[in-house]
Amino acid sequence: MKIFLDSANIDEIKRTKEWGLLDGVTTNPTLLAKEGNDPVKQLEQICNIVEGPVSAEVIGLEWENMVKEAKELRKIAENIVIKIPVTLDGLKAIKILEEEGIPTNATLCFSPLQALLVAKAGGSYVSPFVGRLDDIADDGMHIVEEIVQIYDNYAFDTEVIVASIRHPMHVLISAQIGADICTIPFNTIAQLVKHPLTDVGLKRFLEDWKKLEAKAKR
Ligand code: G3P
């Protein structure tokens, strides 16, 4: 399973890359607004660091504007993937862009049927938002399971990016289900490595080593 960082923060992106975990990055208007810089310059900086795909979202709601914006965003770097909302206009924009060789990531996906349509339109990626489904007492991970099943049934090439991840269980279940990618916030990536028994074990090893050193000095 590939790991993407769900962030537009340069420091977080650099640190995740240094840990050897960065397969790609996803951004959205909220994440770019949080950084407060010119979004094009911010995306340029991100693309200079990241070797894998970097998702950047269009703002337009009509397919013509989506396609126009997508072409502008692609001028930033070759690894830009265009994030497009799952609407009828979005599906049309996905079809046009993919036919022109521009990869898309269908965003704000909340149902397996939406994901089916994205695959039919030829989208490179689909992003089910699991945390936001859990927020309304739905079951985000169950939707991912259904999408993976449908894509397997018909051998669709569209990759599933599990998005709106809130905690490590979302990542674990994604890997068990066989989702292609998880896009994870920085804090959750850091949580994945934590285990209390690792900390306790490390403390004990160091204490025992110090005892051995003290004995050797006597
Ligand atoms: O990748 C989509 C993600 O950024 C949405 O996350 O936490 O705003 O639901 P959240």
Short mmCIF file of C-alpha atoms and ligand atoms in Angstrom, two decimals:
data_model
loop_
_atom_site.label_atom_id
_atom_site.label_comp_id
_atom_site.label_asym_id
_atom_site.label_seq_id
_atom_site.Cartn_x
_atom_site.Cartn_y
_atom_site.Cartn_z
CA MET A 1 0.00 0.00 0.00
CA LYS A 2 1.33 3.42 -0.94
CA ILE A 3 1.39 6.24 1.60
CA PHE A 4 0.57 9.80 0.56
CA LEU A 5 0.79 12.75 2.91
CA ASP A 6 -2.44 14.78 3.14
CA SER A 7 -0.82 18.16 3.66
CA ALA A 8 0.45 21.29 1.93
CA ASN A 9 3.02 22.00 4.66
CA ILE A 10 6.62 21.97 3.41
CA ASP A 11 8.19 20.93 6.71
CA GLU A 12 5.76 17.99 7.10
CA ILE A 13 6.40 16.90 3.50
CA LYS A 14 10.19 17.05 3.94
CA ARG A 15 10.09 15.11 7.21
CA THR A 16 7.85 12.36 5.81
CA LYS A 17 10.21 12.05 2.82
CA GLU A 18 13.21 11.76 5.16
CA TRP A 19 11.48 8.86 6.93
CA GLY A 20 11.23 7.07 3.56
CA LEU A 21 7.43 7.04 3.68
CA LEU A 22 6.44 9.57 1.03
CA ASP A 23 4.91 8.05 -2.11
CA GLY A 24 2.89 11.18 -2.96
CA VAL A 25 1.00 14.19 -1.58
CA THR A 26 -2.62 15.29 -1.68
CA THR A 27 -3.68 18.89 -1.16
CA ASN A 28 -7.06 20.60 -1.20
CA PRO A 29 -8.19 24.26 -0.99
CA THR A 30 -8.48 24.04 2.83
CA LEU A 31 -4.95 22.65 3.26
CA LEU A 32 -3.45 25.28 0.91
CA ALA A 33 -5.39 28.08 2.66
CA LYS A 34 -3.91 26.90 5.97
CA GLU A 35 -0.40 27.60 4.66
CA GLY A 36 -1.46 31.13 3.62
CA ASN A 37 0.99 31.44 0.69
CA ASP A 38 0.34 31.91 -3.00
CA PRO A 39 -1.09 28.45 -3.92
CA VAL A 40 0.79 28.16 -7.21
CA LYS A 41 4.13 28.92 -5.53
CA GLN A 42 3.28 26.52 -2.69
CA LEU A 43 2.46 23.75 -5.18
CA GLU A 44 5.70 24.47 -7.09
CA GLN A 45 7.67 24.07 -3.88
CA ILE A 46 5.82 20.84 -3.03
CA CYS A 47 6.43 19.38 -6.50
CA ASN A 48 10.15 20.14 -6.21
CA ILE A 49 10.32 17.92 -3.13
CA VAL A 50 7.90 15.11 -4.02
CA GLU A 51 8.83 12.54 -6.65
CA GLY A 52 5.36 10.91 -6.77
CA PRO A 53 1.96 12.37 -7.65
CA VAL A 54 0.81 15.67 -6.08
CA SER A 55 -2.94 16.28 -6.15
CA ALA A 56 -4.14 19.86 -6.69
CA GLU A 57 -7.83 20.68 -6.74
CA VAL A 58 -9.88 22.74 -9.22
CA ILE A 59 -12.34 25.32 -7.90
CA GLY A 60 -14.70 25.58 -10.91
CA LEU A 61 -18.00 23.74 -10.86
CA GLU A 62 -18.63 23.56 -14.63
CA TRP A 63 -16.62 21.08 -16.71
CA GLU A 64 -15.27 23.79 -19.02
CA ASN A 65 -13.76 25.69 -16.08
CA MET A 66 -12.46 22.47 -14.51
CA VAL A 67 -10.63 21.53 -17.71
CA LYS A 68 -9.23 25.06 -18.11
CA GLU A 69 -8.00 25.18 -14.50
CA ALA A 70 -6.56 21.68 -14.79
CA LYS A 71 -4.42 22.72 -17.74
CA GLU A 72 -3.11 25.74 -15.79
CA LEU A 73 -2.32 23.54 -12.77
CA ARG A 74 -0.47 21.05 -14.97
CA LYS A 75 1.89 23.86 -16.03
CA ILE A 76 3.25 23.84 -12.45
CA ALA A 77 4.81 20.37 -12.77
CA GLU A 78 4.54 17.04 -14.56
CA ASN A 79 3.58 15.19 -11.37
CA ILE A 80 0.46 17.28 -10.68
CA VAL A 81 -2.73 15.18 -10.53
CA ILE A 82 -5.99 17.10 -10.93
CA LYS A 83 -8.48 16.72 -8.08
CA ILE A 84 -12.03 16.95 -9.38
CA PRO A 85 -15.25 16.60 -7.36
CA VAL A 86 -17.57 13.69 -8.19
CA THR A 87 -20.40 15.49 -10.00
CA LEU A 88 -21.77 15.05 -13.53
CA ASP A 89 -19.61 17.98 -14.70
CA GLY A 90 -16.70 16.45 -12.80
CA LEU A 91 -17.14 13.11 -14.60
CA LYS A 92 -17.12 14.86 -17.95
CA ALA A 93 -13.96 16.78 -17.03
CA ILE A 94 -12.32 13.54 -15.84
CA LYS A 95 -13.08 11.83 -19.16
CA ILE A 96 -11.71 14.76 -21.21
CA LEU A 97 -8.56 15.18 -19.11
CA GLU A 98 -7.73 11.46 -18.95
CA GLU A 99 -8.16 11.18 -22.74
CA GLU A 100 -5.58 13.97 -23.03
CA GLY A 101 -3.21 12.09 -20.74
CA ILE A 102 -3.81 14.31 -17.67
CA PRO A 103 -4.30 12.16 -14.53
CA THR A 104 -7.24 12.93 -12.25
CA ASN A 105 -8.19 12.19 -8.65
CA ALA A 106 -11.97 12.18 -8.09
CA THR A 107 -12.52 13.81 -4.73
CA LEU A 108 -15.43 14.11 -2.27
CA CYS A 109 -16.46 10.51 -3.03
CA PHE A 110 -18.91 9.14 -0.46
CA SER A 111 -20.45 6.09 -2.13
CA PRO A 112 -19.44 2.96 -4.07
CA LEU A 113 -21.72 3.99 -6.93
CA GLN A 114 -19.89 7.31 -7.28
CA ALA A 115 -16.64 5.34 -7.37
CA LEU A 116 -18.05 3.03 -10.06
CA LEU A 117 -18.84 6.05 -12.23
CA VAL A 118 -15.35 7.50 -11.71
CA ALA A 119 -13.81 4.24 -12.95
CA LYS A 120 -16.20 4.18 -15.94
CA ALA A 121 -15.13 7.76 -16.79
CA GLY A 122 -11.50 6.58 -16.75
CA GLY A 123 -10.29 8.37 -13.60
CA SER A 124 -6.77 7.50 -12.44
CA TYR A 125 -7.67 7.79 -8.73
CA VAL A 126 -10.79 7.97 -6.55
CA SER A 127 -10.77 9.37 -3.01
CA PRO A 128 -13.46 8.06 -0.63
CA PHE A 129 -13.59 10.34 2.46
CA VAL A 130 -13.84 7.88 5.33
CA GLY A 131 -13.58 10.25 8.31
CA ARG A 132 -16.38 12.49 7.09
CA LEU A 133 -18.63 9.42 6.64
CA ASP A 134 -17.83 8.26 10.18
CA ASP A 135 -18.67 11.82 11.36
CA ILE A 136 -22.27 11.35 10.21
CA ALA A 137 -22.54 7.87 11.80
CA ASP A 138 -21.97 6.06 8.48
CA ASP A 139 -19.18 3.47 8.07
CA GLY A 140 -16.38 4.96 5.98
CA MET A 141 -14.25 1.82 5.83
CA HIS A 142 -17.22 -0.30 4.70
CA ILE A 143 -17.60 2.01 1.68
CA VAL A 144 -13.91 1.46 0.85
CA GLU A 145 -14.41 -2.31 1.09
CA GLU A 146 -17.32 -2.09 -1.38
CA ILE A 147 -15.30 0.06 -3.80
CA VAL A 148 -12.32 -2.33 -3.74
CA GLN A 149 -14.70 -5.27 -4.34
CA ILE A 150 -16.38 -3.54 -7.31
CA TYR A 151 -13.04 -2.53 -8.84
CA ASP A 152 -11.78 -6.11 -8.46
CA ASN A 153 -14.97 -7.55 -10.02
CA TYR A 154 -14.39 -5.59 -13.22
CA ALA A 155 -10.60 -5.19 -13.14
CA PHE A 156 -10.80 -1.39 -13.21
CA ASP A 157 -7.42 0.36 -13.18
CA THR A 158 -8.58 3.30 -11.03
CA GLU A 159 -6.58 3.39 -7.78
CA VAL A 160 -8.37 3.85 -4.46
CA ILE A 161 -6.95 6.61 -2.24
CA VAL A 162 -8.45 6.32 1.24
CA ALA A 163 -8.85 9.98 2.32
CA SER A 164 -10.11 11.95 5.31
CA ILE A 165 -8.15 9.58 7.54
CA ARG A 166 -8.44 10.44 11.24
CA HIS A 167 -6.58 7.66 13.10
CA PRO A 168 -4.33 4.57 12.69
CA MET A 169 -7.31 2.12 12.55
CA HIS A 170 -8.34 3.70 9.24
CA VAL A 171 -4.85 2.89 7.91
CA LEU A 172 -4.81 -0.67 9.28
CA ILE A 173 -8.23 -1.53 7.81
CA SER A 174 -7.24 0.05 4.47
CA ALA A 175 -4.24 -2.26 4.27
CA GLN A 176 -6.36 -5.30 5.26
CA ILE A 177 -8.95 -4.46 2.60
CA GLY A 178 -6.22 -3.96 0.00
CA ALA A 179 -6.79 -0.26 -0.81
CA ASP A 180 -4.06 1.02 -3.14
CA ILE A 181 -3.18 4.18 -1.21
CA CYS A 182 -3.86 5.94 2.10
CA THR A 183 -3.48 9.71 2.20
CA ILE A 184 -2.68 10.44 5.81
CA PRO A 185 -2.34 13.64 7.88
CA PHE A 186 1.16 14.18 9.34
CA ASN A 187 0.16 13.56 12.98
CA THR A 188 -1.46 10.24 12.12
CA ILE A 189 1.66 9.10 10.20
CA ALA A 190 3.73 9.81 13.31
CA GLN A 191 1.22 7.85 15.44
CA LEU A 192 1.62 4.74 13.26
CA VAL A 193 5.12 4.00 14.58
CA LYS A 194 4.23 4.48 18.24
CA HIS A 195 3.87 1.46 20.54
CA PRO A 196 4.14 1.61 24.35
CA LEU A 197 6.00 -1.73 24.44
CA THR A 198 8.64 -0.32 22.06
CA ASP A 199 9.23 2.58 24.49
CA VAL A 200 9.30 0.30 27.56
CA GLY A 201 11.60 -2.20 25.82
CA LEU A 202 13.98 0.53 24.67
CA LYS A 203 14.16 2.02 28.17
CA ARG A 204 14.97 -1.40 29.66
CA PHE A 205 17.69 -2.16 27.08
CA LEU A 206 19.39 1.17 27.77
CA GLU A 207 19.22 0.68 31.57
CA ASP A 208 20.71 -2.83 31.29
CA TRP A 209 23.45 -1.53 28.98
CA LYS A 210 24.37 1.18 31.50
CA LYS A 211 24.57 -1.47 34.27
CA LEU A 212 26.93 -3.53 32.11
CA GLU A 213 29.11 -0.47 31.41
CA ALA A 214 29.24 0.38 35.14
CA LYS A 215 30.28 -3.22 35.97
CA ALA A 216 33.01 -3.18 33.31
CA LYS A 217 34.48 0.00 34.85
CA ARG A 218 34.78 -1.56 38.31
O1 G3P B 1 -7.83 14.20 1.41
C1 G3P B 1 -9.05 14.71 1.85
C2 G3P B 1 -8.91 15.21 3.24
O2 G3P B 1 -8.04 16.29 3.24
C3 G3P B 1 -10.16 15.57 3.91
O3 G3P B 1 -9.91 15.37 5.25
O4 G3P B 1 -10.17 15.63 7.67
O5 G3P B 1 -10.96 17.44 6.10
O6 G3P B 1 -12.18 15.30 6.27
P1 G3P B 1 -10.88 15.97 6.39
#
